[in-house]
């Protein structure tokens, strides 16, 4: 029996995780579930999975959930606030933590779980983008198992030799091919991109996801963050990672070896596959995902990314090459810009402008610990707010 904490259980990855868990009650027990403020869904999840703990971020939501649980005769203890997220990630009875909070908010509890030696199922890519060296050091020191849940990284993990230790040359790997769907605006006329709405940006052709990552997919910042994520997970340099636009989202990524072999992982675009893989590793369990019908897929196509159409991708490569706090600055500026776009305060094409201006304004420091990262994150948020104010006025 594996005891799990699911951080961000009410989100897209969180609900898919619980869907897989529900198929295997003999294998997994939920110790804790957490959400920002989605009380009703968290209550439903508590009724179904009967966790020992539930966490919400504000007192009003906590009170509401406690009342609902009392009425239903359920014994889940409800905790409040960011410290509680860390608390439920390091409990001695917890074996594995699904890190599925969106954005920088996921960093502290995910890092705490890594330091406590928990098996980490990592969906929160922002943890690696912001604090890759701090997080990977924590994993090495504690000996935690780290399973990438992001579909591309899960695919690469599957296509690399078992026990890959970060030595690409030693493993005979030439490069990593990171696939991207190209998002909803792959073929939109450039002139029309200025006026796209949050609803259009969130209508992803292949995947159903949270709103922040959906906008990131539309701008291709998601792929940029994933390049940085791949750098840390697989010890690959920016030059070792090639982004490949593959609109069908059937090949989830590939590894090219020096002998000319290219290994890929394929499947329907459904996050329950990488989640089930992470949960059961090194075994395989049913995930509820339909079998891939190659005859229905029929065609797989590939094109090179267009860096002019998607400036965010270039900005992410640039931040990775600059290193230090640059990726944390990129990530924070992106979060602020995406939130402003979702609030209809700035246009879609202003997102890369804000990030680029922030990267140009702020000094980059080396990262010696978490404080350097949090300081750069806070500075970049302030700088992004200033850039947004300039754009609006
Ligand atoms: P989502 O918006 O659907 O869900 C986010 C979850 O985090 C919710 O449970 C929410 O309550 C919680 N949350 C939000 N803000 C919080 C805060 N400040 N503090 C604590 N909890 C908070 O997001 P998602 O699409 O499930 O994505 C989650 C993470 O997984 C992201 O980092 C994303 O990049 C990554 N990811 C998602 C997908 C996908 O298919 N959805 C694929 C790959 C990677
Ligand atoms: Mg992905």
Tab-separated table of N, CA and C in Angstrom, residues 314-371:
chain	number	residue	atom	x	y	z
A	314	UNK	N	11.823	31.414	-27.308
A	314	UNK	CA	13.184	31.959	-27.369
A	314	UNK	C	13.602	32.570	-26.042
A	315	UNK	N	12.663	33.238	-25.372
A	315	UNK	CA	12.987	33.853	-24.071
A	315	UNK	C	13.377	32.782	-23.051
A	316	UNK	N	12.705	31.641	-23.110
A	316	UNK	CA	13.008	30.555	-22.171
A	316	UNK	C	14.384	29.958	-22.463
A	317	UNK	N	14.702	29.733	-23.739
A	317	UNK	CA	16.051	29.251	-24.084
A	317	UNK	C	17.103	30.236	-23.593
A	318	UNK	N	16.797	31.533	-23.807
A	318	UNK	CA	17.733	32.575	-23.381
A	318	UNK	C	17.940	32.516	-21.859
A	319	UNK	N	16.860	32.361	-21.110
A	319	UNK	CA	16.971	32.309	-19.640
A	319	UNK	C	17.763	31.079	-19.208
A	320	UNK	N	17.549	29.962	-19.881
A	320	UNK	CA	18.295	28.746	-19.533
A	320	UNK	C	19.787	28.962	-19.777
A	321	UNK	N	20.115	29.609	-20.900
A	321	UNK	CA	21.542	29.840	-21.212
A	321	UNK	C	22.155	30.840	-20.236
A	322	UNK	N	21.369	31.845	-19.827
A	322	UNK	CA	21.872	32.828	-18.858
A	322	UNK	C	22.074	32.164	-17.499
A	323	UNK	N	21.187	31.242	-17.160
A	323	UNK	CA	21.249	30.466	-15.894
A	323	UNK	C	21.076	31.353	-14.658
A	324	UNK	N	21.525	30.903	-13.501
A	324	UNK	CA	21.329	31.643	-12.245
A	324	UNK	C	19.845	31.857	-11.987
A	325	UNK	N	19.504	33.105	-11.608
A	325	UNK	CA	18.099	33.390	-11.292
A	325	UNK	C	17.274	33.729	-12.547
A	326	UNK	N	17.888	33.714	-13.743
A	326	UNK	CA	17.138	34.111	-14.946
A	326	UNK	C	15.860	33.272	-15.160
A	327	UNK	N	15.917	31.939	-15.030
A	327	UNK	CA	14.672	31.173	-15.209
A	327	UNK	C	13.597	31.511	-14.167
A	328	UNK	N	14.017	31.817	-12.933
A	328	UNK	CA	13.038	32.200	-11.902
A	328	UNK	C	12.393	33.533	-12.272
A	329	UNK	N	13.183	34.440	-12.813
A	329	UNK	CA	12.662	35.747	-13.250
A	329	UNK	C	11.676	35.542	-14.400
A	330	UNK	N	12.088	34.719	-15.365
A	330	UNK	CA	11.215	34.406	-16.505
A	330	UNK	C	9.885	33.841	-16.025
A	331	UNK	N	9.958	32.882	-15.104
A	331	UNK	CA	8.754	32.209	-14.617
A	331	UNK	C	7.816	33.175	-13.897
A	332	UNK	N	8.385	34.014	-13.025
A	332	UNK	CA	7.554	34.947	-12.247
A	332	UNK	C	6.908	35.977	-13.173
A	333	UNK	N	7.692	36.531	-14.095
A	333	UNK	CA	7.147	37.530	-15.016
A	333	UNK	C	6.044	36.901	-15.856
A	334	UNK	N	6.256	35.654	-16.246
A	334	UNK	CA	5.232	34.955	-17.029
A	334	UNK	C	3.951	34.767	-16.216
A	335	UNK	N	4.079	34.358	-14.954
A	335	UNK	CA	2.869	34.152	-14.136
A	335	UNK	C	2.066	35.443	-14.015
A	336	UNK	N	2.760	36.550	-13.795
A	336	UNK	CA	2.063	37.838	-13.653
A	336	UNK	C	1.425	38.237	-14.991
A	337	UNK	N	2.164	38.062	-16.068
A	337	UNK	CA	1.640	38.459	-17.380
A	337	UNK	C	0.453	37.586	-17.781
A	338	UNK	N	0.541	36.293	-17.512
A	338	UNK	CA	-0.567	35.397	-17.870
A	338	UNK	C	-1.817	35.740	-17.046
A	339	UNK	N	-1.621	36.026	-15.761
A	339	UNK	CA	-2.767	36.404	-14.915
A	339	UNK	C	-3.407	37.685	-15.457
A	340	UNK	N	-2.579	38.638	-15.890
A	340	UNK	CA	-3.112	39.900	-16.432
A	340	UNK	C	-3.863	39.642	-17.735
A	341	UNK	N	-3.358	38.723	-18.545
A	341	UNK	CA	-4.069	38.374	-19.791
A	341	UNK	C	-5.395	37.679	-19.472
A	342	UNK	N	-5.373	36.757	-18.512
A	342	UNK	CA	-6.616	36.047	-18.152
A	342	UNK	C	-7.651	37.023	-17.574
A	343	UNK	N	-7.162	38.075	-16.902
A	343	UNK	CA	-8.060	39.123	-16.361
A	343	UNK	C	-8.442	40.150	-17.425
A	344	UNK	N	-7.992	39.939	-18.638
A	344	UNK	CA	-8.272	40.850	-19.766
A	344	UNK	C	-7.695	42.245	-19.536
A	345	UNK	N	-6.563	42.310	-18.806
A	345	UNK	CA	-5.933	43.614	-18.614
A	345	UNK	C	-4.887	43.882	-19.687
A	346	UNK	N	-4.282	42.839	-20.244
A	346	UNK	CA	-3.329	43.034	-21.347
A	346	UNK	C	-3.661	42.056	-22.474
A	347	UNK	N	-3.126	42.367	-23.666
A	347	UNK	CA	-3.354	41.510	-24.837
A	347	UNK	C	-2.403	40.311	-24.796
A	348	UNK	N	-2.773	39.294	-25.555
A	348	UNK	CA	-1.970	38.065	-25.614
A	348	UNK	C	-0.520	38.363	-25.998
A	349	UNK	N	-0.341	39.206	-27.014
A	349	UNK	CA	1.018	39.480	-27.496
A	349	UNK	C	1.830	40.336	-26.527
A	350	UNK	N	1.159	40.891	-25.518
A	350	UNK	CA	1.902	41.659	-24.517
A	350	UNK	C	2.618	40.729	-23.542
A	351	UNK	N	2.217	39.468	-23.482
A	351	UNK	CA	2.848	38.529	-22.522
A	351	UNK	C	4.372	38.471	-22.754
A	352	UNK	N	4.833	38.136	-23.971
A	352	UNK	CA	6.297	38.103	-24.159
A	352	UNK	C	6.958	39.468	-23.985
A	353	UNK	N	6.213	40.547	-24.292
A	353	UNK	CA	6.818	41.885	-24.125
A	353	UNK	C	7.107	42.155	-22.651
A	354	UNK	N	6.163	41.794	-21.794
A	354	UNK	CA	6.360	41.998	-20.353
A	354	UNK	C	7.560	41.176	-19.872
A	355	UNK	N	7.605	39.907	-20.268
A	355	UNK	CA	8.676	39.019	-19.786
A	355	UNK	C	10.034	39.513	-20.269
A	356	UNK	N	10.087	39.897	-21.539
A	356	UNK	CA	11.341	40.355	-22.116
A	356	UNK	C	11.831	41.615	-21.395
A	357	UNK	N	10.900	42.548	-21.128
A	357	UNK	CA	11.277	43.791	-20.440
A	357	UNK	C	11.801	43.478	-19.035
A	358	UNK	N	11.143	42.550	-18.342
A	358	UNK	CA	11.577	42.205	-16.976
A	358	UNK	C	12.962	41.546	-17.012
A	359	UNK	N	13.167	40.655	-17.968
A	359	UNK	CA	14.484	39.996	-18.079
A	359	UNK	C	15.575	41.019	-18.381
A	360	UNK	N	15.221	42.046	-19.173
A	360	UNK	CA	16.212	43.084	-19.499
A	360	UNK	C	16.498	43.999	-18.317
A	361	UNK	N	15.506	44.176	-17.444
A	361	UNK	CA	15.628	45.145	-16.346
A	361	UNK	C	16.397	44.579	-15.151
A	362	UNK	N	16.115	43.330	-14.804
A	362	UNK	CA	16.609	42.825	-13.516
A	362	UNK	C	17.994	42.194	-13.624
A	363	UNK	N	18.801	42.391	-12.583
A	363	UNK	CA	20.094	41.710	-12.557
A	363	UNK	C	19.895	40.212	-12.308
A	364	UNK	N	20.779	39.412	-12.873
A	364	UNK	CA	20.717	37.962	-12.646
A	364	UNK	C	21.802	37.596	-11.635
A	365	UNK	N	21.410	36.820	-10.623
A	365	UNK	CA	22.386	36.394	-9.609
A	365	UNK	C	22.551	34.885	-9.688
A	366	UNK	N	23.597	34.372	-9.069
A	366	UNK	CA	23.722	32.912	-9.016
A	366	UNK	C	22.808	32.402	-7.897
A	367	UNK	N	22.432	31.134	-7.993
A	367	UNK	CA	21.515	30.553	-7.013
A	367	UNK	C	22.314	29.672	-6.052
A	368	UNK	N	22.420	30.144	-4.816
A	368	UNK	CA	23.125	29.315	-3.824
A	368	UNK	C	22.146	28.656	-2.859
A	369	UNK	N	20.916	29.168	-2.837
A	369	UNK	CA	19.911	28.576	-1.959
A	369	UNK	C	18.535	29.105	-2.325
A	370	UNK	N	17.540	28.636	-1.599
A	370	UNK	CA	16.152	28.981	-1.915
A	370	UNK	C	15.898	30.490	-1.826
A	371	UNK	N	16.592	31.152	-0.897
A	371	UNK	CA	16.360	32.593	-0.715
A	371	UNK	C	16.667	33.386	-1.985
